[in-house]
Amino acid sequence: MVLILALLLSACSAETDSEEDGDSSATEITLGFYSSGSADEKMKDLIAQFEKEHPDIKVKTQNAPYQQFFQKLDTQIAGGNEPDVWLSDGVFVLKYAERGAARDLTKWIEKDLNKDDYYGLDFNKGPDGKYWGVPQGIQIGALFYNKDMFDAAGVDYPDDTWTWEDLKEAGAKLTIDTSGKKAGESGFDANTVKQYGLTFFNITEGWMPVLKSYGGGVLGEDLRKSIIDSPENKEAVNYIVDGMERGIFTDPADLQAFQSPMSPFPSQTAAMRIGIYARALAANETGVNYDVTVLPKGPDGKRFSPVIANSWVISNNTSDKKAKAAWEWIKYWVSEDNVQKQWAELGEAVPVKKSVANSDLFLNSGDKPQNKQAFLDSFEFAGTLDVNAVWSEWVKQMGDNLNRAFLNEASVDEALETADKEVQKVQDEFYKK
Amino acid sequence: MKSETNTLINIWTKISTKKKRKGLNSEGKWALLMISPYLLHFIVFIVFTLLASLYFSFSRYDMLSAPEWIGVENYNKLINDPIFWKSLWNTVYFTLLFVPTQTILALILAVALNQQLKGLKLYRFAHFIPVISSWTVVLYVADAIFNPRFGLANDLLVKLGLEPQKWLNDEQLVIPVLVAVAVWKGVGYMMVIFLAGLQNVPEDLYEAAEIEGAGFIGKFRHVTIPLISGTTFLVLVLSTITTFQAFEQIYVMTGNSGDITAAGGPNNASMVLMLYLFQQGFAFLKMGYASAIAWVLFIILFIITLIQVKIQKKWVHYEK
């Protein structure tokens, strides 16, 4: 039996050895990505094109739906058999980087890419100035609004002059209960809203843009210190809680009522949403008559648009030879106009290459929303979600506490004070070591 | 899994004692060879993983970099972690609500469906449907009832002139709602086990009790209850273990679109040990801490089962 075990073990190790050295004529790399449906096919298509142009590189693929992909990836890294290059959700890049699983790409980026040609390279930069990934596509937030609902209520479409207060004022006129009363009218029942002014979900498409444009936020510049308990955040959260109490914004309990918390806008139950670029897909599918504009200003005129740069990351465990081949793939992806165009046609993300994003192909593709320029304009005041290595964990602490305030189970002061302590604890625990 | 382990240990002791006496005879060698695939599986996938998780529970381990030995720090942290205590309490609370409710309801249903009724099979079938349905299906039905906007429960409350509730978003109501759904899903299974037990009660005992002048209640108390006590014990143990492992239901019902970090709310009011373990380990990459939780969970379950087995001797009646 020991013999069998020994045989089995040696067989395993022998396999990895031969894979490592490989054939000297062609380098084989494994590429991991999360995807579904048409994106999956397009990706395989692009990989085939890449192999044709780089006969010395063979690409093996590994893909799965989002949730499974990341669960598997972490276990693969633990076992030392992760893909050589993989697609990471933008919010996870630093998670891999700061735990030593991703390769520092700073030198390669500086040598091979002209930073001015691309959107979002800096969104993967750690506080130490190193680059850990190259964006595959960019998600950036804007304000989606349902034109039919605005027309029916006789409210002017939102534009770049709006503040969050303007949004709430317009939202009140767009909020209707089951008896047809609007928010603010006497007899309006906030418990039986059938059309909301604004649907409000989670961090990216919920509280973060509001907090930031009010001058607040979660982590300071160094991404180590909580700045939650501030007067700016209080003002912002009070603004949100008031909107929820009046029935204009969806609260967490309202959202629970929908099959998916993403659905109020595409299913035409809400007149407005804060949405990243990819949300256009669902809205187009259900045929909503909508457009987008930049997100509203805070009280001091500050704007903020949330950004997630989903990125290619190279494994830190792979050999130099494979890493170089992986880099060829990344370069091919971001710099070839042809690749960028093909990917942009799917409508899943804003193209990384500026020349393609600013071309007719992206801006005037014929699909809604018409004002795609708003997404590009938003880069001027865009920022990440204070992403660091423990992002998921502090978001949970922050979200739980904010939800208590949103559901009236804690005062705003109390919620922010607790969140501040808990989020700081998460940082200290990770960064002290 | 547990019984498999037991059999394995039995076989192993038999083989090893034999060896001491007169070495392994050819029969023993054959036995060893025959079970070697399972033995191999057992060593690689059970013994090895158990030892690994024990080691991790004394380490800081984030899966992405190598584990680092930190002694009892994880266990210290566990003792001072209010969410751990809250999720332990929630698990116990869930169990205390779930196990008696399900057991009593299953027994009542089993007695009712053990009668000679017309269309009996249809009733039994109806109670068994939730058991064979996947959680996803059950949760759709549960949503039709407890949805704060469109649900039947709130409709009913409003019609009765009462305030509508937030159900899963209410810290006080979330566990009772989860228990109600879990009972609905599980009761049919336990009912069938009880039915099997009921049908093993000899008719003549009931006849004898009738001659002694016992009514329905009397027969139930003095004949049925003692004679199915073995079945009741089985149902209790099975139910307790299921609640301590409750995960999928809570993950789906309290999370947002499968977001593991959103599950367990509101304000951790539905955070149970299994969910906390999974979240710490797989969402926050604290595998060492998660391993410590797993070992504490194991010890708790082990103690509870020991207690149940001990008490069993006092009240469970087995026919000799």
CSV table of N, CA and C in Angstrom, one decimal, chain A residues 121-228:
chain,number,residue,atom,x,y,z
A,121,LEU,N,-4.9,52.0,-16.2
A,121,LEU,CA,-3.8,51.3,-15.7
A,121,LEU,C,-3.5,51.6,-14.2
A,122,ASP,N,-3.7,52.8,-13.8
A,122,ASP,CA,-3.4,53.2,-12.5
A,122,ASP,C,-4.4,52.7,-11.4
A,123,PHE,N,-5.5,52.2,-11.9
A,123,PHE,CA,-6.4,51.6,-10.9
A,123,PHE,C,-6.0,50.3,-10.3
A,124,ASN,N,-4.9,49.7,-10.8
A,124,ASN,CA,-4.4,48.5,-10.3
A,124,ASN,C,-3.1,48.7,-9.5
A,125,LYS,N,-2.8,50.0,-9.3
A,125,LYS,CA,-1.5,50.3,-8.7
A,125,LYS,C,-1.7,50.2,-7.2
A,126,GLY,N,-0.8,49.5,-6.5
A,126,GLY,CA,-0.8,49.5,-5.0
A,126,GLY,C,-0.4,50.8,-4.5
A,127,PRO,N,-0.5,51.0,-3.1
A,127,PRO,CA,-0.1,52.3,-2.5
A,127,PRO,C,1.4,52.5,-2.7
A,128,ASP,N,2.1,51.4,-2.9
A,128,ASP,CA,3.6,51.5,-3.1
A,128,ASP,C,4.0,51.9,-4.5
A,129,GLY,N,3.0,52.1,-5.4
A,129,GLY,CA,3.3,52.5,-6.8
A,129,GLY,C,3.6,51.4,-7.8
A,130,LYS,N,3.5,50.1,-7.3
A,130,LYS,CA,3.7,49.0,-8.2
A,130,LYS,C,2.5,48.6,-9.0
A,131,TYR,N,2.6,48.1,-10.2
A,131,TYR,CA,1.5,47.7,-11.0
A,131,TYR,C,1.4,46.2,-10.9
A,132,TRP,N,0.2,45.7,-10.6
A,132,TRP,CA,0.0,44.3,-10.4
A,132,TRP,C,-0.9,43.6,-11.5
A,133,GLY,N,-1.5,44.4,-12.4
A,133,GLY,CA,-2.3,43.9,-13.4
A,133,GLY,C,-2.5,44.8,-14.5
A,134,VAL,N,-3.0,44.3,-15.7
A,134,VAL,CA,-3.3,45.2,-16.8
A,134,VAL,C,-4.8,45.0,-17.1
A,135,PRO,N,-5.6,46.1,-17.1
A,135,PRO,CA,-7.0,46.0,-17.3
A,135,PRO,C,-7.4,45.2,-18.6
A,136,GLN,N,-8.4,44.4,-18.4
A,136,GLN,CA,-9.0,43.7,-19.5
A,136,GLN,C,-10.2,44.4,-20.1
A,137,GLY,N,-10.9,45.1,-19.2
A,137,GLY,CA,-12.0,46.0,-19.6
A,137,GLY,C,-12.3,46.8,-18.4
A,138,ILE,N,-13.0,47.9,-18.6
A,138,ILE,CA,-13.2,48.9,-17.5
A,138,ILE,C,-14.7,49.0,-17.2
A,139,GLN,N,-15.0,48.9,-15.9
A,139,GLN,CA,-16.4,49.2,-15.5
A,139,GLN,C,-16.3,50.6,-14.8
A,140,ILE,N,-17.2,51.5,-15.2
A,140,ILE,CA,-17.2,52.8,-14.6
A,140,ILE,C,-18.7,53.2,-14.4
A,141,GLY,N,-18.9,53.9,-13.3
A,141,GLY,CA,-20.3,54.2,-12.9
A,141,GLY,C,-20.9,55.5,-13.6
A,142,ALA,N,-22.2,55.4,-13.9
A,142,ALA,CA,-22.9,56.6,-14.4
A,142,ALA,C,-24.3,56.5,-13.9
A,143,LEU,N,-25.1,57.6,-14.1
A,143,LEU,CA,-26.5,57.6,-13.7
A,143,LEU,C,-27.4,57.1,-14.8
A,144,PHE,N,-28.1,56.0,-14.7
A,144,PHE,CA,-29.0,55.5,-15.6
A,144,PHE,C,-30.4,56.1,-15.3
A,145,TYR,N,-31.1,56.5,-16.3
A,145,TYR,CA,-32.5,57.0,-16.1
A,145,TYR,C,-33.5,56.5,-17.1
A,146,ASN,N,-34.7,56.3,-16.7
A,146,ASN,CA,-35.7,55.7,-17.6
A,146,ASN,C,-36.5,56.9,-18.2
A,147,LYS,N,-36.3,57.1,-19.5
A,147,LYS,CA,-36.9,58.3,-20.2
A,147,LYS,C,-38.4,58.3,-20.1
A,148,ASP,N,-39.0,57.1,-20.3
A,148,ASP,CA,-40.5,57.1,-20.3
A,148,ASP,C,-41.1,57.5,-18.9
A,149,MET,N,-40.4,57.1,-17.8
A,149,MET,CA,-40.9,57.5,-16.5
A,149,MET,C,-40.7,59.0,-16.3
A,150,PHE,N,-39.6,59.5,-16.8
A,150,PHE,CA,-39.4,61.0,-16.6
A,150,PHE,C,-40.4,61.8,-17.4
A,151,ASP,N,-40.7,61.3,-18.7
A,151,ASP,CA,-41.7,62.0,-19.5
A,151,ASP,C,-43.1,61.9,-18.8
A,152,ALA,N,-43.4,60.7,-18.3
A,152,ALA,CA,-44.7,60.6,-17.7
A,152,ALA,C,-44.9,61.5,-16.5
A,153,ALA,N,-43.8,61.7,-15.7
A,153,ALA,CA,-43.9,62.5,-14.6
A,153,ALA,C,-43.7,64.0,-14.9
A,154,GLY,N,-43.3,64.3,-16.1
A,154,GLY,CA,-43.0,65.7,-16.5
A,154,GLY,C,-41.8,66.3,-15.9
A,155,VAL,N,-40.8,65.4,-15.6
A,155,VAL,CA,-39.6,65.9,-15.0
A,155,VAL,C,-38.5,65.9,-16.1
A,156,ASP,N,-37.7,67.0,-16.0
A,156,ASP,CA,-36.6,67.1,-17.0
A,156,ASP,C,-35.5,66.0,-16.8
A,157,TYR,N,-34.9,65.6,-17.9
A,157,TYR,CA,-33.9,64.5,-17.7
A,157,TYR,C,-32.7,65.1,-16.9
A,158,PRO,N,-32.1,64.1,-16.2
A,158,PRO,CA,-30.9,64.6,-15.4
A,158,PRO,C,-29.7,65.0,-16.3
A,159,ASP,N,-28.9,65.9,-15.9
A,159,ASP,CA,-27.7,66.3,-16.7
A,159,ASP,C,-26.6,66.6,-15.7
A,160,ASP,N,-25.5,67.1,-16.3
A,160,ASP,CA,-24.3,67.3,-15.5
A,160,ASP,C,-24.4,68.4,-14.4
A,161,THR,N,-25.5,69.1,-14.4
A,161,THR,CA,-25.6,70.1,-13.4
A,161,THR,C,-26.2,69.6,-12.1
A,162,TRP,N,-26.7,68.4,-12.1
A,162,TRP,CA,-27.4,67.8,-10.9
A,162,TRP,C,-26.6,67.6,-9.7
A,163,THR,N,-27.1,67.9,-8.5
A,163,THR,CA,-26.5,67.5,-7.3
A,163,THR,C,-27.3,66.3,-6.8
A,164,TRP,N,-26.8,65.7,-5.7
A,164,TRP,CA,-27.6,64.6,-5.1
A,164,TRP,C,-29.0,65.1,-4.6
A,165,GLU,N,-29.0,66.3,-4.1
A,165,GLU,CA,-30.3,66.9,-3.7
A,165,GLU,C,-31.3,67.0,-4.8
A,166,ASP,N,-30.8,67.5,-6.0
A,166,ASP,CA,-31.6,67.6,-7.2
A,166,ASP,C,-32.2,66.2,-7.5
A,167,LEU,N,-31.3,65.2,-7.4
A,167,LEU,CA,-31.8,63.8,-7.7
A,167,LEU,C,-32.9,63.4,-6.8
A,168,LYS,N,-32.8,63.7,-5.5
A,168,LYS,CA,-33.8,63.3,-4.6
A,168,LYS,C,-35.1,64.0,-4.9
A,169,GLU,N,-35.0,65.3,-5.2
A,169,GLU,CA,-36.2,66.1,-5.5
A,169,GLU,C,-36.9,65.6,-6.7
A,170,ALA,N,-36.1,65.3,-7.8
A,170,ALA,CA,-36.8,64.7,-9.0
A,170,ALA,C,-37.3,63.3,-8.6
A,171,GLY,N,-36.5,62.5,-7.8
A,171,GLY,CA,-36.9,61.2,-7.4
A,171,GLY,C,-38.3,61.2,-6.7
A,172,ALA,N,-38.5,62.2,-5.9
A,172,ALA,CA,-39.8,62.2,-5.2
A,172,ALA,C,-41.0,62.3,-6.2
A,173,LYS,N,-40.8,63.0,-7.3
A,173,LYS,CA,-41.8,63.1,-8.3
A,173,LYS,C,-42.0,61.8,-9.1
A,174,LEU,N,-41.0,61.0,-9.0
A,174,LEU,CA,-41.0,59.7,-9.8
A,174,LEU,C,-41.3,58.5,-8.9
A,175,THR,N,-41.6,58.8,-7.6
A,175,THR,CA,-41.9,57.7,-6.7
A,175,THR,C,-43.4,57.6,-6.5
A,176,ILE,N,-44.0,56.4,-6.8
A,176,ILE,CA,-45.4,56.3,-6.8
A,176,ILE,C,-45.8,55.1,-6.0
A,177,ASP,N,-46.8,55.2,-5.2
A,177,ASP,CA,-47.3,54.1,-4.4
A,177,ASP,C,-48.5,53.4,-5.1
A,178,THR,N,-49.0,52.3,-4.5
A,178,THR,CA,-50.0,51.5,-5.2
A,178,THR,C,-51.3,52.2,-5.4
A,179,SER,N,-51.5,53.3,-4.6
A,179,SER,CA,-52.8,54.0,-4.9
A,179,SER,C,-52.5,55.2,-5.8
A,180,GLY,N,-51.3,55.3,-6.4
A,180,GLY,CA,-51.1,56.3,-7.4
A,180,GLY,C,-50.6,57.6,-6.8
A,181,LYS,N,-50.4,57.7,-5.5
A,181,LYS,CA,-49.9,58.9,-4.9
A,181,LYS,C,-48.4,59.0,-5.0
A,182,LYS,N,-47.9,60.2,-5.2
A,182,LYS,CA,-46.4,60.4,-5.3
A,182,LYS,C,-45.8,60.8,-4.0
A,183,ALA,N,-44.5,60.5,-3.8
A,183,ALA,CA,-43.8,60.8,-2.5
A,183,ALA,C,-44.0,62.3,-2.2
A,184,GLY,N,-44.4,62.6,-1.0
A,184,GLY,CA,-44.5,64.0,-0.7
A,184,GLY,C,-46.0,64.4,-0.7
A,185,GLU,N,-46.8,63.8,-1.5
A,185,GLU,CA,-48.2,64.1,-1.5
A,185,GLU,C,-48.8,63.5,-0.2
A,186,SER,N,-49.9,64.2,0.2
A,186,SER,CA,-50.5,63.6,1.5
A,186,SER,C,-51.2,62.3,1.1
A,187,GLY,N,-51.1,61.4,2.1
A,187,GLY,CA,-51.7,60.0,1.8
A,187,GLY,C,-50.8,59.1,1.2
A,188,PHE,N,-49.5,59.5,0.8
A,188,PHE,CA,-48.6,58.6,0.2
A,188,PHE,C,-48.1,57.6,1.2
A,189,ASP,N,-48.0,56.3,0.8
A,189,ASP,CA,-47.6,55.3,1.8
A,189,ASP,C,-46.3,54.7,1.3
A,190,ALA,N,-45.2,55.0,2.1
A,190,ALA,CA,-43.9,54.6,1.8
A,190,ALA,C,-43.7,53.1,1.8
A,191,ASN,N,-44.7,52.4,2.4
A,191,ASN,CA,-44.6,50.9,2.5
A,191,ASN,C,-45.1,50.2,1.3
A,192,THR,N,-45.8,50.9,0.4
A,192,THR,CA,-46.4,50.2,-0.7
A,192,THR,C,-46.0,50.9,-2.0
A,193,VAL,N,-44.7,51.2,-2.1
A,193,VAL,CA,-44.2,51.8,-3.3
A,193,VAL,C,-44.2,50.9,-4.5
A,194,LYS,N,-44.7,51.3,-5.6
A,194,LYS,CA,-44.7,50.4,-6.8
A,194,LYS,C,-43.7,50.9,-7.8
A,195,GLN,N,-43.3,52.2,-7.7
A,195,GLN,CA,-42.2,52.7,-8.6
A,195,GLN,C,-41.3,53.6,-7.8
A,196,TYR,N,-40.0,53.2,-7.7
A,196,TYR,CA,-39.1,54.0,-6.9
A,196,TYR,C,-38.4,55.0,-7.7
A,197,GLY,N,-37.9,56.1,-7.1
A,197,GLY,CA,-37.2,57.1,-7.8
A,197,GLY,C,-35.8,56.6,-8.1
A,198,LEU,N,-35.1,56.0,-7.2
A,198,LEU,CA,-33.7,55.5,-7.4
A,198,LEU,C,-33.6,54.2,-6.7
A,199,THR,N,-33.0,53.2,-7.4
A,199,THR,CA,-32.7,51.9,-6.8
A,199,THR,C,-31.2,52.0,-6.4
A,200,PHE,N,-30.9,51.4,-5.3
A,200,PHE,CA,-29.7,51.7,-4.6
A,200,PHE,C,-29.2,50.3,-4.1
A,201,PHE,N,-28.0,49.9,-4.6
A,201,PHE,CA,-27.6,48.6,-4.3
A,201,PHE,C,-26.1,48.5,-3.9
A,202,ASN,N,-25.8,48.0,-2.7
A,202,ASN,CA,-24.5,47.7,-2.3
A,202,ASN,C,-23.5,48.8,-2.3
A,203,ILE,N,-22.2,48.5,-2.5
A,203,ILE,CA,-21.2,49.5,-2.4
A,203,ILE,C,-21.0,50.3,-3.7
A,204,THR,N,-20.7,49.6,-4.8
A,204,THR,CA,-20.4,50.3,-6.1
A,204,THR,C,-21.6,51.1,-6.6
A,205,GLU,N,-22.7,50.5,-6.6
A,205,GLU,CA,-23.9,51.1,-7.2
A,205,GLU,C,-24.8,51.6,-6.0
A,206,GLY,N,-24.2,51.9,-4.9
A,206,GLY,CA,-25.0,52.3,-3.7
A,206,GLY,C,-24.3,53.4,-3.0
A,207,TRP,N,-23.8,53.1,-1.8
A,207,TRP,CA,-23.3,54.2,-0.9
A,207,TRP,C,-22.0,54.8,-1.3
A,208,MET,N,-21.0,54.0,-1.9
A,208,MET,CA,-19.7,54.5,-2.1
A,208,MET,C,-19.7,55.8,-2.9
A,209,PRO,N,-20.4,55.9,-4.1
A,209,PRO,CA,-20.3,57.2,-4.9
A,209,PRO,C,-20.9,58.3,-4.1
A,210,VAL,N,-21.9,58.1,-3.3
A,210,VAL,CA,-22.5,59.2,-2.5
A,210,VAL,C,-21.5,59.6,-1.4
A,211,LEU,N,-21.0,58.7,-0.7
A,211,LEU,CA,-20.0,59.0,0.4
A,211,LEU,C,-18.9,59.9,-0.2
A,212,LYS,N,-18.3,59.4,-1.3
A,212,LYS,CA,-17.1,60.0,-1.9
A,212,LYS,C,-17.4,61.4,-2.4
A,213,SER,N,-18.6,61.6,-3.0
A,213,SER,CA,-18.9,62.9,-3.6
A,213,SER,C,-19.3,63.9,-2.5
A,214,TYR,N,-19.6,63.4,-1.3
A,214,TYR,CA,-19.8,64.3,-0.1
A,214,TYR,C,-18.5,64.6,0.6
A,215,GLY,N,-17.4,64.0,0.0
A,215,GLY,CA,-16.1,64.3,0.6
A,215,GLY,C,-15.7,63.3,1.6
A,216,GLY,N,-16.4,62.2,1.8
A,216,GLY,CA,-16.1,61.1,2.7
A,216,GLY,C,-15.4,60.0,2.0
A,217,GLY,N,-15.6,58.8,2.6
A,217,GLY,CA,-15.0,57.6,2.0
A,217,GLY,C,-14.8,56.6,3.1
A,218,VAL,N,-14.0,55.5,2.8
A,218,VAL,CA,-13.8,54.5,3.8
A,218,VAL,C,-12.4,54.4,4.3
A,219,LEU,N,-11.4,54.4,3.4
A,219,LEU,CA,-10.0,54.3,3.8
A,219,LEU,C,-9.2,55.6,3.3
A,220,GLY,N,-8.3,56.0,4.1
A,220,GLY,CA,-7.4,57.1,3.7
A,220,GLY,C,-6.5,56.8,2.6
A,221,GLU,N,-5.6,57.7,2.2
A,221,GLU,CA,-4.8,57.6,1.0
A,221,GLU,C,-3.9,56.3,1.1
A,222,ASP,N,-3.4,56.0,2.3
A,222,ASP,CA,-2.5,54.8,2.4
A,222,ASP,C,-3.3,53.5,2.3
A,223,LEU,N,-4.6,53.6,2.3
A,223,LEU,CA,-5.5,52.4,2.2
A,223,LEU,C,-5.2,51.4,3.4
A,224,ARG,N,-4.9,52.0,4.6
A,224,ARG,CA,-4.7,51.3,5.8
A,224,ARG,C,-5.5,51.8,6.9
A,225,LYS,N,-6.0,53.0,6.8
A,225,LYS,CA,-6.6,53.7,8.0
A,225,LYS,C,-8.0,54.0,7.6
A,226,SER,N,-8.9,53.7,8.5
A,226,SER,CA,-10.4,54.0,8.3
A,226,SER,C,-10.6,55.5,8.6
A,227,ILE,N,-11.4,56.1,7.6
A,227,ILE,CA,-11.8,57.5,7.8
A,227,ILE,C,-13.3,57.6,7.9
A,228,ILE,N,-13.9,56.5,8.4
A,228,ILE,CA,-15.4,56.3,8.3
A,228,ILE,C,-16.1,57.3,9.1
